[in-house]
């Protein structure tokens, strides 16, 4: 699990930083697949179907020091096993019954790995988060997932 702490980063207005990319999960050439169940990516493993989620599905805990108005985006490299299916990914709040974070979903029908970024959304400081994948058929193949942080 990664602990992202505002105290160790210069994310203050005027710092000149437009955004910061924090890697959450990645596979080194590994094919990871899933069906419509929306299972979470495991830390150091593939998609995990444990329900409720296990601790290895918690990819980071947002420090309780972060301001509520801080904005984030999810960026992932993902593909579908067929153009007939839509491969999706989204951030989930592991501290709140694996609730999907509104605005964090990305999706593609591409059969080649595609980098996709969600719109901006807010997170709750002190909560633990993970990434879930789903498909309306076929499989979702992930290469990586990152959290994008936008300073205020």
Short mmCIF file of C-alpha atoms in Angstrom, two decimals:
data_model
loop_
_atom_site.label_atom_id
_atom_site.label_comp_id
_atom_site.label_asym_id
_atom_site.label_seq_id
_atom_site.Cartn_x
_atom_site.Cartn_y
_atom_site.Cartn_z
CA UNK A 1 0.00 0.00 0.00
CA UNK A 2 1.26 3.47 -0.82
CA UNK A 3 0.69 6.35 1.55
CA UNK A 4 0.45 9.66 -0.27
CA UNK A 5 1.31 12.49 2.09
CA UNK A 6 0.89 16.16 1.21
CA UNK A 7 3.65 17.06 3.65
CA UNK A 8 6.24 15.40 1.41
CA UNK A 9 5.13 17.11 -1.81
CA UNK A 10 5.13 20.73 -2.92
CA UNK A 11 1.59 21.05 -4.24
CA UNK A 12 1.01 24.62 -3.16
CA UNK A 13 -0.34 27.32 -5.49
CA UNK A 14 2.44 29.01 -7.39
CA UNK A 15 4.77 26.01 -7.11
CA UNK A 16 4.79 25.73 -10.92
CA UNK A 17 3.48 22.16 -10.84
CA UNK A 18 0.53 21.66 -13.21
CA UNK A 19 -0.07 18.05 -12.19
CA UNK A 20 1.69 15.11 -10.53
CA UNK A 21 1.38 11.49 -11.63
CA UNK A 22 1.50 8.84 -8.90
CA UNK A 23 1.79 5.23 -10.18
CA UNK A 24 -0.70 2.98 -8.36
CA UNK A 25 -0.43 -0.34 -10.17
CA UNK A 26 1.41 -1.75 -13.18
CA UNK A 27 2.09 -5.05 -14.89
CA UNK A 28 5.34 -5.87 -16.64
CA UNK A 29 3.94 -7.39 -19.80
CA UNK A 30 1.34 -9.30 -17.80
CA UNK A 31 -2.12 -9.86 -19.27
CA UNK A 32 -4.82 -9.37 -16.67
CA UNK A 33 -8.43 -10.08 -17.49
CA UNK A 34 -11.82 -9.72 -15.86
CA UNK A 35 -15.50 -9.97 -16.68
CA UNK A 36 -18.48 -7.88 -15.59
CA UNK A 37 -17.92 -8.43 -11.85
CA UNK A 38 -15.88 -5.23 -11.42
CA UNK A 39 -13.14 -6.78 -9.29
CA UNK A 40 -10.30 -4.72 -7.85
CA UNK A 41 -6.68 -4.80 -8.98
CA UNK A 42 -4.47 -6.43 -6.38
CA UNK A 43 -1.24 -4.79 -5.25
CA UNK A 44 1.47 -6.86 -6.93
CA UNK A 45 -1.14 -9.17 -8.45
CA UNK A 46 -3.85 -9.29 -11.06
CA UNK A 47 -7.54 -8.60 -10.73
CA UNK A 48 -8.76 -10.07 -7.48
CA UNK A 49 -12.29 -11.39 -7.07
CA UNK A 50 -12.27 -11.38 -3.25
CA UNK A 51 -15.44 -9.88 -1.86
CA UNK A 52 -15.27 -8.03 0.38
CA UNK A 53 -11.97 -6.67 -0.86
CA UNK A 54 -8.74 -7.73 0.81
CA UNK A 55 -5.91 -5.48 1.97
CA UNK A 56 -3.82 -6.21 -1.15
CA UNK A 57 -6.51 -4.47 -3.22
CA UNK A 58 -6.00 -1.21 -1.33
CA UNK A 59 -3.56 0.67 -3.55
CA UNK A 60 -3.22 3.87 -1.51
CA UNK A 61 -4.50 5.78 1.49
CA UNK A 62 -4.94 9.51 1.01
CA UNK A 63 -3.44 11.42 3.93
CA UNK A 64 -6.00 13.06 6.20
CA UNK A 65 -3.94 16.30 5.76
CA UNK A 66 -5.06 16.74 2.13
CA UNK A 67 -7.63 19.49 1.50
CA UNK A 68 -11.15 18.40 0.48
CA UNK A 69 -11.09 20.61 -2.61
CA UNK A 70 -7.98 18.92 -4.13
CA UNK A 71 -8.78 17.45 -7.54
CA UNK A 72 -7.63 14.15 -9.02
CA UNK A 73 -7.97 12.06 -12.19
CA UNK A 74 -7.45 8.36 -12.92
CA UNK A 75 -5.15 7.48 -15.80
CA UNK A 76 -4.87 3.88 -16.92
CA UNK A 77 -3.54 1.89 -19.85
CA UNK A 78 -6.22 -0.62 -20.75
CA UNK A 79 -7.63 -2.56 -23.70
CA UNK A 80 -10.60 -4.76 -24.49
CA UNK A 81 -10.28 -8.32 -25.76
CA UNK A 82 -12.66 -7.45 -28.62
CA UNK A 83 -14.08 -4.30 -30.23
CA UNK A 84 -17.50 -5.83 -29.47
CA UNK A 85 -16.94 -5.20 -25.76
CA UNK A 86 -16.24 -2.17 -23.61
CA UNK A 87 -13.39 -2.43 -21.10
CA UNK A 88 -13.80 -0.07 -18.12
CA UNK A 89 -11.83 0.96 -15.05
CA UNK A 90 -12.61 3.24 -12.14
CA UNK A 91 -11.30 4.26 -8.74
CA UNK A 92 -13.09 2.70 -5.76
CA UNK A 93 -13.29 3.85 -2.14
CA UNK A 94 -12.23 0.81 -0.10
CA UNK A 95 -13.17 2.67 3.12
CA UNK A 96 -16.75 3.03 1.89
CA UNK A 97 -17.82 -0.49 0.83
CA UNK A 98 -15.86 -0.37 -2.46
CA UNK A 99 -18.00 2.49 -3.75
CA UNK A 100 -17.09 3.72 -7.24
CA UNK A 101 -15.75 7.28 -7.28
CA UNK A 102 -18.04 9.44 -9.40
CA UNK A 103 -16.23 10.83 -12.44
CA UNK A 104 -13.32 8.38 -12.27
CA UNK A 105 -14.54 5.83 -14.85
CA UNK A 106 -12.66 5.38 -18.11
CA UNK A 107 -13.57 2.97 -20.89
CA UNK A 108 -12.49 1.80 -24.34
CA UNK A 109 -13.39 -0.69 -27.05
CA UNK A 110 -9.85 -0.58 -28.46
CA UNK A 111 -8.04 -3.90 -28.74
CA UNK A 112 -4.64 -2.22 -28.40
CA UNK A 113 -3.44 -0.83 -25.08
CA UNK A 114 -4.75 2.72 -24.81
CA UNK A 115 -3.89 5.41 -22.25
CA UNK A 116 -7.16 6.91 -20.99
CA UNK A 117 -7.63 9.69 -18.42
CA UNK A 118 -10.83 10.37 -16.53
CA UNK A 119 -12.27 13.77 -15.78
CA UNK A 120 -11.42 15.48 -12.50
CA UNK A 121 -12.96 14.34 -9.22
CA UNK A 122 -12.47 14.77 -5.46
CA UNK A 123 -11.42 12.18 -2.90
CA UNK A 124 -12.02 11.94 0.84
CA UNK A 125 -8.85 12.50 2.90
CA UNK A 126 -8.05 9.55 5.17
CA UNK A 127 -9.83 7.01 2.94
CA UNK A 128 -8.19 4.03 1.24
CA UNK A 129 -8.64 3.54 -2.52
CA UNK A 130 -8.20 0.88 -5.18
CA UNK A 131 -8.85 0.43 -8.91
CA UNK A 132 -11.56 -1.85 -10.33
CA UNK A 133 -12.02 -3.17 -13.85
CA UNK A 134 -15.08 -4.48 -15.62
CA UNK A 135 -16.35 -5.40 -19.08
CA UNK A 136 -19.72 -5.99 -20.70
CA UNK A 137 -18.24 -9.23 -22.07
CA UNK A 138 -14.83 -10.50 -23.07
CA UNK A 139 -12.07 -9.23 -20.83
CA UNK A 140 -10.27 -6.12 -19.64
CA UNK A 141 -6.50 -6.08 -20.03
CA UNK A 142 -4.53 -3.63 -17.88
CA UNK A 143 -0.96 -2.44 -18.16
CA UNK A 144 -0.95 0.27 -15.50
CA UNK A 145 -3.03 2.69 -13.43
CA UNK A 146 -1.97 6.06 -11.99
CA UNK A 147 -3.49 8.80 -9.89
CA UNK A 148 -3.12 12.31 -11.32
CA UNK A 149 -3.06 15.12 -8.73
CA UNK A 150 -3.88 18.71 -9.66
CA UNK A 151 -2.59 21.35 -7.21
CA UNK A 152 -4.97 24.09 -6.17
#
